């Protein structure tokens, strides 16, 4: 009778593993899935380390998910020759990123801050930014090496998409009914959120063309309507304004500069935002108190009518339009970037 | 460096190649030592200096302790070693905690003392390697074994990368002789080692991180009263997470060492199949409980100084064991609760022994064979020696033991006593939930399935080992199970999360 492990077992295990993953990869590719990058603290920290590039050579972007879709980094970089460093995180407030950069005396660069009111003027949405900042500050040499080894593999294999094909994601997609009031698993379609190595989110052509998938995402946004938290006002809002002003002043005092942007939204999302966060009380006050320039998409005819398929983020095609406009405005108003066609771009 | 990372995979492959090159044994040992320092430095390079300091001081102090004929000088040398090792541990691990409690006391006495909060980084694994070196110097003082001849062998004993950061806590006689003669894995050892490494990673990456961690974190981080279902799911999830995380590390460490031809002691023997609490401590973190028994409980007098002192010694041992896990009173409470359980168990056994005319034992873990082979399974249980053979009753006792241990995990996992009280009140429905339910149905099902399977495996495997069981199965079944584990490890896609016990 056999009493110990045999080499045959090991060979069989290797054969099964290889057969499984080759089949799984081919199946996913056949379904139209594309490889992307895990947008976790590792990639964020890798990008965060770039902010010390000379201020005339790079621009840092912080915000929530909208700027991750709406800023088309290849367009920005090809038209300006300026490196776009994307530090925004989905579902997050950029305020802790702003503080992190303000407190970093080595950062003297240019900063574009995207404002999604429901996240910017809120005490929530700081978990992921805090985790990213902590990871960056305490990265070990082993973690840096793992990142270098991991990324080429991740870039080539579709099944290594944690948000879609990990065990937990696949269990979540079973949609087992929950008890009333439980915050559910958010099932975003695979084509909605592919992430590039430069941390830009790009909708796939399949997603852009499919209104069913748009509705799937809209249904997720609709969950936010049930949030009973009232908009920030009074003393907490004063505190936020004060904190942002303090951070902006610190960056400016070191020779850096800051501008704010408001990226497009539509439908019930926009209606709720206008109702809960009137422009005068929030956006205008933010610019006034910080003394910064701001670019509100609705003020420019090239961007005013841009349509987000799921009410909150632009398609790759419209992201190019938005990016060109932003380049033109920044070139014209701030002179950070020099695009040959700057005047045309912002008109 | 953690086992569940790409860096380790590359490191391990390089190590396997280098260790099998046709070069002299001494060169291989130097190679292993350098690799162990690289393994440690990959976390935080400056702290390698602490490791060197501890190694060099204890090597020379240990040798002097053994050879010094003057009793007073020997005592002085022991004190130097204890101050060096425990001083380092106290500063890095308990510095902030001691200061915080000192401030509380001074403020309670009416003194307005508010020092700046110290920003001390805890070196990974300091509790483990401190205990490893401490046992060497204490053994030298007692002349229990001979001093290690070469600094190279001693350095490798302290630093050998599989056990360095989170155990198993090894004793010199377990490892040093293995460095004295050439060791290279046999084909069988390599296969067994790879199987154990796969199993360890499966426990850590799939069971602990992917299936249980988020539920435990969500519930213990809720910060408000929750319903009993959510509370129990969270506590059960943590009970599973802490086992799979730590036992996963130990299993991986044993597997990695085996792939290189070295044998490390067992650290876990299906602890949730324990019947009673002394049985639990024979199965959970075996090398720590054996260390505490040999270097704390027995020197305190063990069970040799009467019943009352035995109870006191048990409690002191468990309280210090609790504090070893973390600089927080909640860990002390965790140890204290285990001490109370052991008291109750001993009282029960003593009263049974009285009626049957037999003598009871000490109450704290008795010696277990932590040598090269998996330790023999404890044949007799502590609450009733005949219960293990009566399966249904034994299983119910094991289940009761598990549920009572779950209560202790509440203190272990909660950051404050307030948080622990909130969790206990929620678990027993003594406080109405302040908000909607928390966990998704999928999360509850995951916890239910994983914990049920875990208990079933522990119970069915309590008298055997993984390698024995795997060896007896048909080769194709072993290969298929092995493949499923590997597939699930890759599919879980958990990033390289640190092991919980690194912080201890």
Short mmCIF file of N, CA and C in Angstrom, two decimals, chain A residues 1-10 12-14 16-17 20-21 24 38 42 138-147 149-150 153-154 158-163 165-168 170-172 176-185, chain B residues 1 5-8 10 41-45 187-188 191-192 195 206 209-211 229-230 436-442 444-446 467-468 470-480 482-483 486-488 490-496:
data_model
loop_
_atom_site.label_atom_id
_atom_site.label_comp_id
_atom_site.label_asym_id
_atom_site.label_seq_id
_atom_site.Cartn_x
_atom_site.Cartn_y
_atom_site.Cartn_z
N UNK A 1 0.84 -1.21 0.00
CA UNK A 1 0.00 0.00 0.00
C UNK A 1 0.88 1.26 0.00
N UNK A 2 0.47 2.23 -0.77
CA UNK A 2 1.24 3.47 -0.84
C UNK A 2 1.16 4.22 0.48
N UNK A 3 2.29 4.74 0.94
CA UNK A 3 2.29 5.45 2.23
C UNK A 3 2.87 6.85 2.14
N UNK A 4 3.22 7.25 0.95
CA UNK A 4 3.80 8.59 0.83
C UNK A 4 3.40 9.21 -0.51
N UNK A 5 3.62 10.53 -0.56
CA UNK A 5 3.31 11.26 -1.80
C UNK A 5 4.17 10.75 -2.94
N UNK A 6 3.62 10.76 -4.12
CA UNK A 6 4.43 10.33 -5.26
C UNK A 6 4.57 11.47 -6.27
N UNK A 7 5.60 11.36 -7.11
CA UNK A 7 5.83 12.36 -8.15
C UNK A 7 4.67 12.43 -9.13
N UNK A 8 3.96 11.30 -9.27
CA UNK A 8 2.82 11.28 -10.21
C UNK A 8 1.76 12.30 -9.78
N UNK A 9 1.55 12.40 -8.46
CA UNK A 9 0.55 13.36 -7.95
C UNK A 9 0.95 14.78 -8.31
N UNK A 10 2.25 15.08 -8.15
CA UNK A 10 2.72 16.44 -8.44
C UNK A 10 2.57 16.74 -9.93
N UNK A 12 0.48 15.38 -12.04
CA UNK A 12 -0.96 15.53 -12.34
C UNK A 12 -1.45 16.92 -11.90
N UNK A 13 -1.02 17.35 -10.72
CA UNK A 13 -1.45 18.66 -10.22
C UNK A 13 -1.03 19.76 -11.19
N UNK A 14 0.21 19.70 -11.66
CA UNK A 14 0.72 20.73 -12.59
C UNK A 14 -0.09 20.70 -13.89
N UNK A 16 -3.20 19.62 -14.39
CA UNK A 16 -4.56 20.14 -14.18
C UNK A 16 -4.55 21.67 -14.07
N UNK A 17 -3.58 22.19 -13.31
CA UNK A 17 -3.52 23.66 -13.12
C UNK A 17 -3.30 24.34 -14.47
N UNK A 20 -6.41 24.04 -16.66
CA UNK A 20 -7.50 24.90 -16.18
C UNK A 20 -7.27 26.36 -16.60
N UNK A 21 -6.06 26.87 -16.35
CA UNK A 21 -5.86 28.29 -16.60
C UNK A 21 -5.76 28.64 -18.09
N UNK A 24 -9.42 28.67 -19.09
CA UNK A 24 -10.11 29.82 -18.48
C UNK A 24 -9.72 31.11 -19.19
N UNK A 38 -4.59 45.77 -11.66
CA UNK A 38 -5.27 45.94 -10.38
C UNK A 38 -4.97 47.35 -9.87
N UNK A 42 -0.67 49.22 -4.55
CA UNK A 42 0.66 49.00 -5.15
C UNK A 42 0.86 49.91 -6.35
N UNK A 138 5.09 53.17 3.75
CA UNK A 138 5.72 52.02 4.42
C UNK A 138 6.08 50.89 3.47
N UNK A 139 6.17 51.19 2.19
CA UNK A 139 6.50 50.14 1.21
C UNK A 139 7.84 49.51 1.55
N UNK A 140 7.87 48.19 1.55
CA UNK A 140 9.13 47.51 1.85
C UNK A 140 9.85 47.19 0.54
N UNK A 141 11.15 46.94 0.60
CA UNK A 141 11.87 46.55 -0.63
C UNK A 141 11.22 45.33 -1.27
N UNK A 142 10.74 44.39 -0.45
CA UNK A 142 10.12 43.17 -1.00
C UNK A 142 8.85 43.52 -1.78
N UNK A 143 8.07 44.47 -1.27
CA UNK A 143 6.84 44.87 -1.97
C UNK A 143 7.16 45.55 -3.30
N UNK A 144 8.25 46.31 -3.31
CA UNK A 144 8.64 46.98 -4.57
C UNK A 144 9.04 45.93 -5.61
N UNK A 145 9.78 44.92 -5.17
CA UNK A 145 10.20 43.86 -6.10
C UNK A 145 8.98 43.08 -6.59
N UNK A 146 8.06 42.78 -5.67
CA UNK A 146 6.84 42.05 -6.06
C UNK A 146 6.07 42.83 -7.12
N UNK A 147 6.01 44.14 -6.97
CA UNK A 147 5.31 44.98 -7.95
C UNK A 147 5.95 44.84 -9.33
N UNK A 149 7.69 42.38 -10.46
CA UNK A 149 7.48 41.03 -11.01
C UNK A 149 6.02 40.81 -11.41
N UNK A 150 5.13 41.41 -10.65
CA UNK A 150 3.69 41.17 -10.83
C UNK A 150 3.12 41.84 -12.08
N UNK A 153 3.05 40.22 -15.58
CA UNK A 153 2.16 39.04 -15.63
C UNK A 153 0.71 39.52 -15.71
N UNK A 154 0.37 40.49 -14.86
CA UNK A 154 -0.99 41.02 -14.82
C UNK A 154 -1.40 41.62 -16.17
N UNK A 158 -5.86 37.82 -18.65
CA UNK A 158 -7.19 38.38 -18.36
C UNK A 158 -7.71 37.90 -17.00
N UNK A 159 -7.48 36.63 -16.69
CA UNK A 159 -8.11 36.08 -15.47
C UNK A 159 -7.55 36.71 -14.19
N UNK A 160 -6.43 37.45 -14.31
CA UNK A 160 -5.89 38.11 -13.13
C UNK A 160 -6.54 39.49 -12.93
N UNK A 161 -7.82 39.57 -13.17
CA UNK A 161 -8.57 40.80 -12.92
C UNK A 161 -9.35 40.60 -11.63
N UNK A 162 -8.82 41.21 -10.57
CA UNK A 162 -9.37 40.94 -9.24
C UNK A 162 -10.83 41.37 -9.13
N UNK A 163 -11.17 42.50 -9.74
CA UNK A 163 -12.53 43.02 -9.61
C UNK A 163 -13.58 42.18 -10.31
N UNK A 165 -12.75 38.57 -11.77
CA UNK A 165 -12.59 37.12 -11.84
C UNK A 165 -11.92 36.49 -10.62
N UNK A 166 -11.82 37.24 -9.52
CA UNK A 166 -11.32 36.63 -8.29
C UNK A 166 -12.46 35.81 -7.68
N UNK A 167 -12.13 34.97 -6.72
CA UNK A 167 -13.17 34.13 -6.09
C UNK A 167 -14.29 35.01 -5.54
N UNK A 168 -13.90 36.06 -4.81
CA UNK A 168 -14.93 36.90 -4.18
C UNK A 168 -15.79 37.63 -5.21
N UNK A 170 -16.48 36.61 -8.24
CA UNK A 170 -17.37 35.64 -8.90
C UNK A 170 -18.50 35.21 -7.95
N UNK A 171 -18.19 35.11 -6.64
CA UNK A 171 -19.26 34.80 -5.68
C UNK A 171 -20.26 35.95 -5.61
N UNK A 172 -19.75 37.17 -5.64
CA UNK A 172 -20.63 38.34 -5.59
C UNK A 172 -21.57 38.39 -6.77
N UNK A 176 -26.79 36.49 -4.66
CA UNK A 176 -27.64 35.81 -3.66
C UNK A 176 -28.40 36.91 -2.91
N UNK A 177 -29.72 36.79 -2.80
CA UNK A 177 -30.50 37.88 -2.17
C UNK A 177 -30.03 38.17 -0.74
N UNK A 178 -29.94 39.46 -0.43
CA UNK A 178 -29.49 39.88 0.90
C UNK A 178 -30.67 40.27 1.78
N UNK A 179 -30.39 40.38 3.08
CA UNK A 179 -31.41 40.90 4.00
C UNK A 179 -31.67 42.38 3.68
N UNK A 180 -32.86 42.87 3.95
CA UNK A 180 -33.15 44.28 3.65
C UNK A 180 -32.17 45.20 4.40
N UNK A 181 -31.66 46.19 3.69
CA UNK A 181 -30.77 47.17 4.32
C UNK A 181 -29.30 46.85 4.20
N UNK A 182 -28.96 45.64 3.77
CA UNK A 182 -27.54 45.28 3.63
C UNK A 182 -26.96 45.96 2.39
N UNK A 183 -25.76 46.52 2.55
CA UNK A 183 -25.09 47.14 1.40
C UNK A 183 -24.63 46.03 0.46
N UNK A 184 -25.14 46.01 -0.77
CA UNK A 184 -24.91 44.84 -1.61
C UNK A 184 -23.55 44.86 -2.32
N UNK A 185 -23.24 43.75 -2.95
CA UNK A 185 -22.07 43.66 -3.82
C UNK A 185 -22.34 44.52 -5.07
N UNK B 1 9.79 39.92 3.85
CA UNK B 1 9.29 39.17 2.70
C UNK B 1 8.24 38.16 3.19
N UNK B 5 4.05 36.00 -1.85
CA UNK B 5 4.40 37.12 -2.73
C UNK B 5 5.26 36.61 -3.88
N UNK B 6 5.23 37.39 -4.97
CA UNK B 6 6.06 37.04 -6.12
C UNK B 6 7.54 37.10 -5.75
N UNK B 7 7.87 38.04 -4.86
CA UNK B 7 9.27 38.17 -4.46
C UNK B 7 9.74 36.86 -3.83
N UNK B 8 8.88 36.28 -2.98
CA UNK B 8 9.30 35.04 -2.32
C UNK B 8 9.42 33.91 -3.33
N UNK B 10 10.36 34.04 -6.41
CA UNK B 10 11.66 34.19 -7.09
C UNK B 10 12.79 33.83 -6.13
N UNK B 41 15.86 41.59 5.62
CA UNK B 41 16.09 42.98 5.21
C UNK B 41 15.09 43.44 4.17
N UNK B 42 14.50 42.52 3.45
CA UNK B 42 13.51 42.89 2.44
C UNK B 42 12.29 43.54 3.08
N UNK B 43 12.15 43.40 4.38
CA UNK B 43 11.06 44.08 5.09
C UNK B 43 11.51 45.46 5.55
N UNK B 44 12.59 45.53 6.29
CA UNK B 44 13.09 46.83 6.75
C UNK B 44 14.59 46.70 7.05
N UNK B 45 15.45 47.08 6.09
CA UNK B 45 16.89 46.79 6.21
C UNK B 45 17.54 47.21 7.53
N UNK B 187 14.23 13.43 -2.66
CA UNK B 187 13.11 13.64 -3.59
C UNK B 187 11.80 13.65 -2.82
N UNK B 188 11.70 12.73 -1.86
CA UNK B 188 10.47 12.64 -1.06
C UNK B 188 10.27 13.90 -0.23
N UNK B 191 9.04 16.72 -2.41
CA UNK B 191 7.61 16.58 -2.71
C UNK B 191 6.75 16.96 -1.49
N UNK B 192 7.12 16.40 -0.33
CA UNK B 192 6.37 16.70 0.90
C UNK B 192 6.42 18.20 1.21
N UNK B 195 4.20 20.13 -1.09
CA UNK B 195 2.79 19.92 -0.71
C UNK B 195 2.44 20.78 0.51
N UNK B 206 -6.31 31.68 0.54
CA UNK B 206 -7.71 31.40 0.19
C UNK B 206 -8.60 31.50 1.44
N UNK B 209 -7.39 35.01 3.95
CA UNK B 209 -7.49 36.34 3.32
C UNK B 209 -8.73 36.49 2.44
N UNK B 210 -8.95 35.52 1.54
CA UNK B 210 -10.03 35.70 0.56
C UNK B 210 -11.41 35.43 1.16
N UNK B 211 -11.53 34.41 1.99
CA UNK B 211 -12.88 34.01 2.41
C UNK B 211 -13.31 34.55 3.77
N UNK B 229 -26.63 37.51 14.47
CA UNK B 229 -26.15 36.74 13.31
C UNK B 229 -24.86 37.35 12.76
N UNK B 230 -24.87 38.68 12.59
CA UNK B 230 -23.67 39.36 12.09
C UNK B 230 -22.52 39.19 13.08
N UNK B 436 -28.94 48.97 10.11
CA UNK B 436 -29.34 47.81 9.30
C UNK B 436 -28.35 46.65 9.45
N UNK B 437 -28.74 45.44 9.01
CA UNK B 437 -27.79 44.32 9.02
C UNK B 437 -26.55 44.66 8.21
N UNK B 438 -25.46 44.00 8.51
CA UNK B 438 -24.18 44.38 7.91
C UNK B 438 -23.72 43.43 6.80
N UNK B 439 -23.76 42.15 7.07
CA UNK B 439 -23.13 41.21 6.15
C UNK B 439 -24.06 40.77 5.02
N UNK B 440 -23.47 40.59 3.85
CA UNK B 440 -24.25 40.04 2.74
C UNK B 440 -24.50 38.55 3.01
N UNK B 441 -25.50 38.02 2.33
CA UNK B 441 -25.80 36.59 2.48
C UNK B 441 -24.60 35.76 2.03
N UNK B 442 -23.94 36.21 0.97
CA UNK B 442 -22.77 35.47 0.46
C UNK B 442 -21.68 35.39 1.52
N UNK B 444 -22.06 35.50 4.80
CA UNK B 444 -22.49 34.60 5.87
C UNK B 444 -22.34 33.14 5.42
N UNK B 445 -22.71 32.88 4.17
CA UNK B 445 -22.57 31.50 3.65
C UNK B 445 -21.09 31.09 3.63
N UNK B 446 -20.23 32.02 3.20
CA UNK B 446 -18.79 31.71 3.15
C UNK B 446 -18.29 31.31 4.53
N UNK B 467 0.46 14.77 5.73
CA UNK B 467 1.30 13.98 4.83
C UNK B 467 0.94 12.50 4.88
N UNK B 468 0.60 12.01 6.09
CA UNK B 468 0.19 10.61 6.19
C UNK B 468 -1.10 10.39 5.39
N UNK B 470 -2.33 12.25 2.95
CA UNK B 470 -2.10 12.42 1.51
C UNK B 470 -1.40 11.20 0.93
N UNK B 471 -0.48 10.64 1.70
CA UNK B 471 0.26 9.48 1.22
C UNK B 471 -0.60 8.24 1.05
N UNK B 472 -1.67 8.16 1.86
CA UNK B 472 -2.53 6.97 1.79
C UNK B 472 -3.58 7.08 0.69
N UNK B 473 -3.81 8.27 0.20
CA UNK B 473 -4.85 8.44 -0.83
C UNK B 473 -4.33 7.96 -2.19
N UNK B 474 -5.22 7.59 -3.11
CA UNK B 474 -4.76 7.27 -4.46
C UNK B 474 -4.03 8.47 -5.06
N UNK B 475 -2.97 8.20 -5.85
CA UNK B 475 -2.14 9.30 -6.36
C UNK B 475 -2.95 10.32 -7.15
N UNK B 476 -3.94 9.84 -7.90
CA UNK B 476 -4.71 10.77 -8.73
C UNK B 476 -5.59 11.68 -7.87
N UNK B 477 -6.06 11.17 -6.74
CA UNK B 477 -6.88 12.00 -5.86
C UNK B 477 -6.02 13.06 -5.18
N UNK B 478 -4.84 12.65 -4.72
CA UNK B 478 -3.92 13.61 -4.11
C UNK B 478 -3.56 14.70 -5.12
N UNK B 479 -3.25 14.28 -6.33
CA UNK B 479 -2.89 15.24 -7.38
C UNK B 479 -4.02 16.19 -7.69
N UNK B 480 -5.25 15.66 -7.71
CA UNK B 480 -6.40 16.52 -8.02
C UNK B 480 -6.63 17.54 -6.89
N UNK B 482 -4.45 18.62 -4.76
CA UNK B 482 -3.31 19.56 -4.83
C UNK B 482 -3.58 20.62 -5.90
N UNK B 483 -4.05 20.17 -7.06
CA UNK B 483 -4.34 21.11 -8.15
C UNK B 483 -5.44 22.09 -7.77
N UNK B 486 -4.04 24.80 -5.63
CA UNK B 486 -3.24 25.76 -6.39
C UNK B 486 -4.13 26.67 -7.24
N UNK B 487 -5.16 26.10 -7.83
CA UNK B 487 -6.08 26.90 -8.66
C UNK B 487 -6.77 27.96 -7.79
N UNK B 488 -7.22 27.54 -6.62
CA UNK B 488 -7.92 28.50 -5.74
C UNK B 488 -6.96 29.58 -5.22
N UNK B 490 -4.48 30.86 -6.88
CA UNK B 490 -4.30 31.83 -7.97
C UNK B 490 -5.60 32.61 -8.20
N UNK B 491 -6.73 31.91 -8.14
CA UNK B 491 -8.01 32.59 -8.38
C UNK B 491 -8.38 33.59 -7.28
N UNK B 492 -7.89 33.36 -6.08
CA UNK B 492 -8.29 34.27 -4.99
C UNK B 492 -7.73 35.66 -5.23
N UNK B 493 -6.54 35.74 -5.89
CA UNK B 493 -5.94 37.03 -6.27
C UNK B 493 -5.82 37.99 -5.11
N UNK B 494 -5.53 37.46 -3.94
CA UNK B 494 -5.29 38.35 -2.81
C UNK B 494 -3.86 38.86 -2.93
N UNK B 495 -3.69 40.18 -2.77
CA UNK B 495 -2.34 40.73 -2.83
C UNK B 495 -1.58 40.29 -1.58
N UNK B 496 -0.28 40.53 -1.58
CA UNK B 496 0.60 39.96 -0.55
C UNK B 496 0.32 40.53 0.84
#
